[in-house]
Amino acid sequence: MLATLSSAAGVSLIGRPNAFAQQAPLETTTVRIAKIPGICLAPQYVADELLRAEGFTDIRYVATGSGIPAALSLAHGEIDFTANYAPSIIIPIDAGEPITIVGGEHIGCFELFAKEGIRGITDLKGKNVGVQALGSSQHTFLSTMAAYVGLNPVKDIHWVTSVSPKPMELFAEGKIDAFLGFPPDPQELRARNIDRVIVNSTIDRPWSQYFCCVLAAHRDYASKHPVATKRVLRAILKAADLCVTEPMRVAQRIVDGGFTARYDYALQALREISYAKWREYDPEDAIRFYSLRLREAGIIKSNPNKIIADGTDWRFWNELKRELKS
Amino acid sequence: MRAAPALTLVMLATLMLVPVHDAPQQTFEQQALPKIAPAPEFSLTSQDGGQVTLADFRGRVVAVTFIYTLCTATCPVLTPMMSFVQDQLGPNFGRKIAFVSITVDPERDTPEVLKEYAQAFGANLAGWAFLTGTPDAIRDVTRRYGVFVSTKTANGDVEHTFLTSIVDPRGILRVQYVGVRFDPDEFRRDLLSLLQEP
């Protein structure tokens, strides 16, 4: 193996031998990554310099929608790589889309706000609940939560979507009963002294026991570019550590980069999200857990084993988990 | 850096609470360390002004890390932790295991400054080299080890990722630790495990 490694020495973008290029040359120096409104995907937004250090010379951030639209952008070849909420990727995989999940990123970051009198998910039966859009990560997540406690998310919850005013504003004005948000919305609500959270997926079981966001590549990118895929994954995992050790600088960078608007909300979110624990969780557990929940909710037809067989490749993750400790 | 002794005491007090286990554990993490690639070579200037290369450490296990002496945020956590592990390694340190701390701020971290820093953190210079070099040389070695270093901020801080690499006696990169909050006991076990390899 070592003979192979040393004989395959590559040349980095600055023209000198690169240690990681010695493992094998990059099959491509291009990677296109999703630019999705939201803070929790900060690692991929600040991974650009680390990607350059890995030998990539053409790093593009492509604006996509969030949730399933981002996964479909991946499936349709508009981007090569993104982190996304696991169910938002599982649903297209169930539909046969060419997506390969290659690792996990972080736990939590969804918060369910509710009016007085609503103490748990079951109390949402017959209530008006605001989400960004049907098919959004929020809608999918709350559907799985509802199905988990025996509700029918299609019939039992009145979903409220609105471009203007946004569902968060409707909830703040008392016009709807509950609202599920991810950063920066929970931070903004708390800043407005609206802090009645009945589920926080960062700390509340069972949601806190599984990766929320996983990292996925287009199937062809992962299969044709395994060295590049591993290096993208490595750069994003290192960037996750940067979010832990340098949250103020990361917050400023994602504001400067146009990924989010408010520095204070970004900083608060970065400090709350468990980026440092990626080695402690198993992404396959998350895929199995969410596949079961989505199947319970009638959203997908495949069983977890089929989703895992069709849409995951843990080789990169398993190698990096041994090579990169934290 | 000037607050280093106080921070060191706090850090050491914390680390003393970490149990030290030598019992073999059959976990995924306790398998033989992977062989990633030949470690990137370097030739830099030590705290004593001499030239030091990675090849000088052949036959020893070496941990290579990146710091800068005026770092007030997280470097003051990493260096005391390594100093703690240095003491835990006993007679193996220096003879069979070495540490290398490379500055990412070569303009300010001269050999003299690095020597003062090393002394402040109780580094045993028989087995621990603090290295600097030209900005180009430092940029090259950080890039080749996969460490991200940005330009200085307005207050002089250098934004960088923390990456500590363990290189085996044959010069092969075996594992990298990201950040500064890794388990010092696991780090020590990984260093010692490479001494047991044929």
PDB file of N, CA and C in Angstrom, chain A residues 165-212:
ATOM      1  N   PRO A 165     -46.859  37.236   5.368  1.00  0.00           N
ATOM      2  CA  PRO A 165     -45.787  37.158   6.348  1.00  0.00           C
ATOM      3  C   PRO A 165     -45.309  35.716   6.528  1.00  0.00           C
ATOM      4  N   LYS A 166     -44.063  35.568   6.952  1.00  0.00           N
ATOM      5  CA  LYS A 166     -43.486  34.253   7.145  1.00  0.00           C
ATOM      6  C   LYS A 166     -44.174  33.554   8.321  1.00  0.00           C
ATOM      7  N   PRO A 167     -44.201  32.225   8.318  1.00  0.00           N
ATOM      8  CA  PRO A 167     -44.830  31.501   9.426  1.00  0.00           C
ATOM      9  C   PRO A 167     -44.281  31.905  10.793  1.00  0.00           C
ATOM     10  N   MET A 168     -43.007  32.221  10.850  1.00  0.00           N
ATOM     11  CA  MET A 168     -42.459  32.651  12.137  1.00  0.00           C
ATOM     12  C   MET A 168     -43.158  33.922  12.627  1.00  0.00           C
ATOM     13  N   GLU A 169     -43.451  34.839  11.711  1.00  0.00           N
ATOM     14  CA  GLU A 169     -44.140  36.075  12.095  1.00  0.00           C
ATOM     15  C   GLU A 169     -45.578  35.767  12.518  1.00  0.00           C
ATOM     16  N   LEU A 170     -46.194  34.853  11.795  1.00  0.00           N
ATOM     17  CA  LEU A 170     -47.566  34.480  12.161  1.00  0.00           C
ATOM     18  C   LEU A 170     -47.604  33.918  13.576  1.00  0.00           C
ATOM     19  N   PHE A 171     -46.602  33.109  13.894  1.00  0.00           N
ATOM     20  CA  PHE A 171     -46.557  32.543  15.243  1.00  0.00           C
ATOM     21  C   PHE A 171     -46.274  33.640  16.267  1.00  0.00           C
ATOM     22  N   ALA A 172     -45.344  34.507  15.949  1.00  0.00           N
ATOM     23  CA  ALA A 172     -45.008  35.589  16.888  1.00  0.00           C
ATOM     24  C   ALA A 172     -46.214  36.485  17.149  1.00  0.00           C
ATOM     25  N   GLU A 173     -47.073  36.604  16.153  1.00  0.00           N
ATOM     26  CA  GLU A 173     -48.271  37.444  16.309  1.00  0.00           C
ATOM     27  C   GLU A 173     -49.444  36.670  16.902  1.00  0.00           C
ATOM     28  N   GLY A 174     -49.220  35.403  17.214  1.00  0.00           N
ATOM     29  CA  GLY A 174     -50.271  34.608  17.839  1.00  0.00           C
ATOM     30  C   GLY A 174     -51.323  34.097  16.870  1.00  0.00           C
ATOM     31  N   LYS A 175     -51.026  34.136  15.580  1.00  0.00           N
ATOM     32  CA  LYS A 175     -52.034  33.749  14.585  1.00  0.00           C
ATOM     33  C   LYS A 175     -52.013  32.256  14.263  1.00  0.00           C
ATOM     34  N   ILE A 176     -50.962  31.562  14.634  1.00  0.00           N
ATOM     35  CA  ILE A 176     -50.919  30.103  14.480  1.00  0.00           C
ATOM     36  C   ILE A 176     -50.449  29.507  15.803  1.00  0.00           C
ATOM     37  N   ASP A 177     -50.636  28.191  15.953  1.00  0.00           N
ATOM     38  CA  ASP A 177     -50.424  27.561  17.255  1.00  0.00           C
ATOM     39  C   ASP A 177     -48.986  27.120  17.511  1.00  0.00           C
ATOM     40  N   ALA A 178     -48.298  26.783  16.448  1.00  0.00           N
ATOM     41  CA  ALA A 178     -46.930  26.268  16.639  1.00  0.00           C
ATOM     42  C   ALA A 178     -46.092  26.583  15.413  1.00  0.00           C
ATOM     43  N   PHE A 179     -44.799  26.536  15.626  1.00  0.00           N
ATOM     44  CA  PHE A 179     -43.876  26.855  14.536  1.00  0.00           C
ATOM     45  C   PHE A 179     -42.597  26.058  14.731  1.00  0.00           C
ATOM     46  N   LEU A 180     -42.175  25.386  13.661  1.00  0.00           N
ATOM     47  CA  LEU A 180     -40.914  24.651  13.726  1.00  0.00           C
ATOM     48  C   LEU A 180     -39.875  25.415  12.914  1.00  0.00           C
ATOM     49  N   GLY A 181     -38.779  25.745  13.551  1.00  0.00           N
ATOM     50  CA  GLY A 181     -37.768  26.518  12.849  1.00  0.00           C
ATOM     51  C   GLY A 181     -36.370  25.988  13.057  1.00  0.00           C
ATOM     52  N   PHE A 182     -35.486  26.392  12.166  1.00  0.00           N
ATOM     53  CA  PHE A 182     -34.061  26.115  12.393  1.00  0.00           C
ATOM     54  C   PHE A 182     -33.311  27.427  12.231  1.00  0.00           C
ATOM     55  N   PRO A 183     -32.066  27.483  12.710  1.00  0.00           N
ATOM     56  CA  PRO A 183     -31.346  28.764  12.772  1.00  0.00           C
ATOM     57  C   PRO A 183     -31.376  29.511  11.444  1.00  0.00           C
ATOM     58  N   PRO A 184     -31.621  30.815  11.468  1.00  0.00           N
ATOM     59  CA  PRO A 184     -31.610  31.689  12.656  1.00  0.00           C
ATOM     60  C   PRO A 184     -32.980  31.945  13.289  1.00  0.00           C
ATOM     61  N   ASP A 185     -34.047  31.265  12.823  1.00  0.00           N
ATOM     62  CA  ASP A 185     -35.375  31.596  13.352  1.00  0.00           C
ATOM     63  C   ASP A 185     -35.502  31.398  14.868  1.00  0.00           C
ATOM     64  N   PRO A 186     -35.077  30.266  15.447  1.00  0.00           N
ATOM     65  CA  PRO A 186     -35.209  30.130  16.907  1.00  0.00           C
ATOM     66  C   PRO A 186     -34.452  31.226  17.664  1.00  0.00           C
ATOM     67  N   GLN A 187     -33.301  31.599  17.162  1.00  0.00           N
ATOM     68  CA  GLN A 187     -32.522  32.649  17.833  1.00  0.00           C
ATOM     69  C   GLN A 187     -33.274  33.976  17.772  1.00  0.00           C
ATOM     70  N   GLU A 188     -33.910  34.238  16.649  1.00  0.00           N
ATOM     71  CA  GLU A 188     -34.657  35.494  16.529  1.00  0.00           C
ATOM     72  C   GLU A 188     -35.877  35.499  17.448  1.00  0.00           C
ATOM     73  N   LEU A 189     -36.575  34.372  17.515  1.00  0.00           N
ATOM     74  CA  LEU A 189     -37.744  34.316  18.410  1.00  0.00           C
ATOM     75  C   LEU A 189     -37.329  34.519  19.860  1.00  0.00           C
ATOM     76  N   ARG A 190     -36.237  33.885  20.242  1.00  0.00           N
ATOM     77  CA  ARG A 190     -35.789  34.060  21.637  1.00  0.00           C
ATOM     78  C   ARG A 190     -35.408  35.512  21.899  1.00  0.00           C
ATOM     79  N   ALA A 191     -34.793  36.159  20.915  1.00  0.00           N
ATOM     80  CA  ALA A 191     -34.427  37.567  21.088  1.00  0.00           C
ATOM     81  C   ALA A 191     -35.670  38.432  21.286  1.00  0.00           C
ATOM     82  N   ARG A 192     -36.791  37.931  20.802  1.00  0.00           N
ATOM     83  CA  ARG A 192     -38.053  38.671  20.963  1.00  0.00           C
ATOM     84  C   ARG A 192     -38.836  38.158  22.172  1.00  0.00           C
ATOM     85  N   ASN A 193     -38.153  37.424  23.023  1.00  0.00           N
ATOM     86  CA  ASN A 193     -38.751  36.879  24.255  1.00  0.00           C
ATOM     87  C   ASN A 193     -39.891  35.905  23.977  1.00  0.00           C
ATOM     88  N   ILE A 194     -39.790  35.226  22.864  1.00  0.00           N
ATOM     89  CA  ILE A 194     -40.737  34.146  22.563  1.00  0.00           C
ATOM     90  C   ILE A 194     -39.923  32.861  22.681  1.00  0.00           C
ATOM     91  N   ASP A 195     -40.059  32.197  23.778  1.00  0.00           N
ATOM     92  CA  ASP A 195     -39.119  31.101  24.043  1.00  0.00           C
ATOM     93  C   ASP A 195     -39.808  29.839  24.563  1.00  0.00           C
ATOM     94  N   ARG A 196     -41.055  29.643  24.197  1.00  0.00           N
ATOM     95  CA  ARG A 196     -41.740  28.436  24.670  1.00  0.00           C
ATOM     96  C   ARG A 196     -41.486  27.298  23.676  1.00  0.00           C
ATOM     97  N   VAL A 197     -40.409  26.557  23.928  1.00  0.00           N
ATOM     98  CA  VAL A 197     -39.978  25.464  23.050  1.00  0.00           C
ATOM     99  C   VAL A 197     -40.438  24.147  23.663  1.00  0.00           C
ATOM    100  N   ILE A 198     -41.166  23.352  22.886  1.00  0.00           N
ATOM    101  CA  ILE A 198     -41.600  22.051  23.435  1.00  0.00           C
ATOM    102  C   ILE A 198     -40.726  20.902  22.942  1.00  0.00           C
ATOM    103  N   VAL A 199     -40.015  21.090  21.858  1.00  0.00           N
ATOM    104  CA  VAL A 199     -39.032  20.080  21.427  1.00  0.00           C
ATOM    105  C   VAL A 199     -37.815  20.814  20.861  1.00  0.00           C
ATOM    106  N   ASN A 200     -36.655  20.447  21.371  1.00  0.00           N
ATOM    107  CA  ASN A 200     -35.396  20.950  20.824  1.00  0.00           C
ATOM    108  C   ASN A 200     -34.603  19.726  20.385  1.00  0.00           C
ATOM    109  N   SER A 201     -34.411  19.560  19.095  1.00  0.00           N
ATOM    110  CA  SER A 201     -33.811  18.314  18.600  1.00  0.00           C
ATOM    111  C   SER A 201     -32.341  18.178  18.975  1.00  0.00           C
ATOM    112  N   THR A 202     -31.741  19.250  19.478  1.00  0.00           N
ATOM    113  CA  THR A 202     -30.348  19.140  19.932  1.00  0.00           C
ATOM    114  C   THR A 202     -30.261  18.418  21.269  1.00  0.00           C
ATOM    115  N   ILE A 203     -31.311  18.530  22.084  1.00  0.00           N
ATOM    116  CA  ILE A 203     -31.221  17.954  23.433  1.00  0.00           C
ATOM    117  C   ILE A 203     -32.317  16.947  23.753  1.00  0.00           C
ATOM    118  N   ASP A 204     -33.389  16.923  22.987  1.00  0.00           N
ATOM    119  CA  ASP A 204     -34.512  16.054  23.330  1.00  0.00           C
ATOM    120  C   ASP A 204     -34.448  14.735  22.563  1.00  0.00           C
ATOM    121  N   ARG A 205     -34.567  13.650  23.331  1.00  0.00           N
ATOM    122  CA  ARG A 205     -34.582  12.320  22.725  1.00  0.00           C
ATOM    123  C   ARG A 205     -35.923  12.053  22.065  1.00  0.00           C
ATOM    124  N   PRO A 206     -35.986  11.180  21.083  1.00  0.00           N
ATOM    125  CA  PRO A 206     -34.869  10.438  20.481  1.00  0.00           C
ATOM    126  C   PRO A 206     -34.113  11.252  19.431  1.00  0.00           C
ATOM    127  N   TRP A 207     -34.586  12.438  19.100  1.00  0.00           N
ATOM    128  CA  TRP A 207     -34.020  13.198  17.984  1.00  0.00           C
ATOM    129  C   TRP A 207     -32.554  13.558  18.224  1.00  0.00           C
ATOM    130  N   SER A 208     -32.223  13.793  19.477  1.00  0.00           N
ATOM    131  CA  SER A 208     -30.854  14.211  19.798  1.00  0.00           C
ATOM    132  C   SER A 208     -29.860  13.057  19.727  1.00  0.00           C
ATOM    133  N   GLN A 209     -30.373  11.842  19.495  1.00  0.00           N
ATOM    134  CA  GLN A 209     -29.471  10.682  19.473  1.00  0.00           C
ATOM    135  C   GLN A 209     -28.986  10.353  18.058  1.00  0.00           C
ATOM    136  N   TYR A 210     -29.408  11.149  17.101  1.00  0.00           N
ATOM    137  CA  TYR A 210     -29.075  10.845  15.708  1.00  0.00           C
ATOM    138  C   TYR A 210     -28.582  12.097  14.992  1.00  0.00           C
ATOM    139  N   PHE A 211     -27.714  11.874  14.007  1.00  0.00           N
ATOM    140  CA  PHE A 211     -27.345  12.996  13.149  1.00  0.00           C
ATOM    141  C   PHE A 211     -28.610  13.601  12.568  1.00  0.00           C
ATOM    142  N   CYS A 212     -28.670  14.905  12.592  1.00  0.00           N
ATOM    143  CA  CYS A 212     -29.760  15.615  11.925  1.00  0.00           C
ATOM    144  C   CYS A 212     -29.371  15.814  10.463  1.00  0.00           C
TER     145      CYS A 212
END
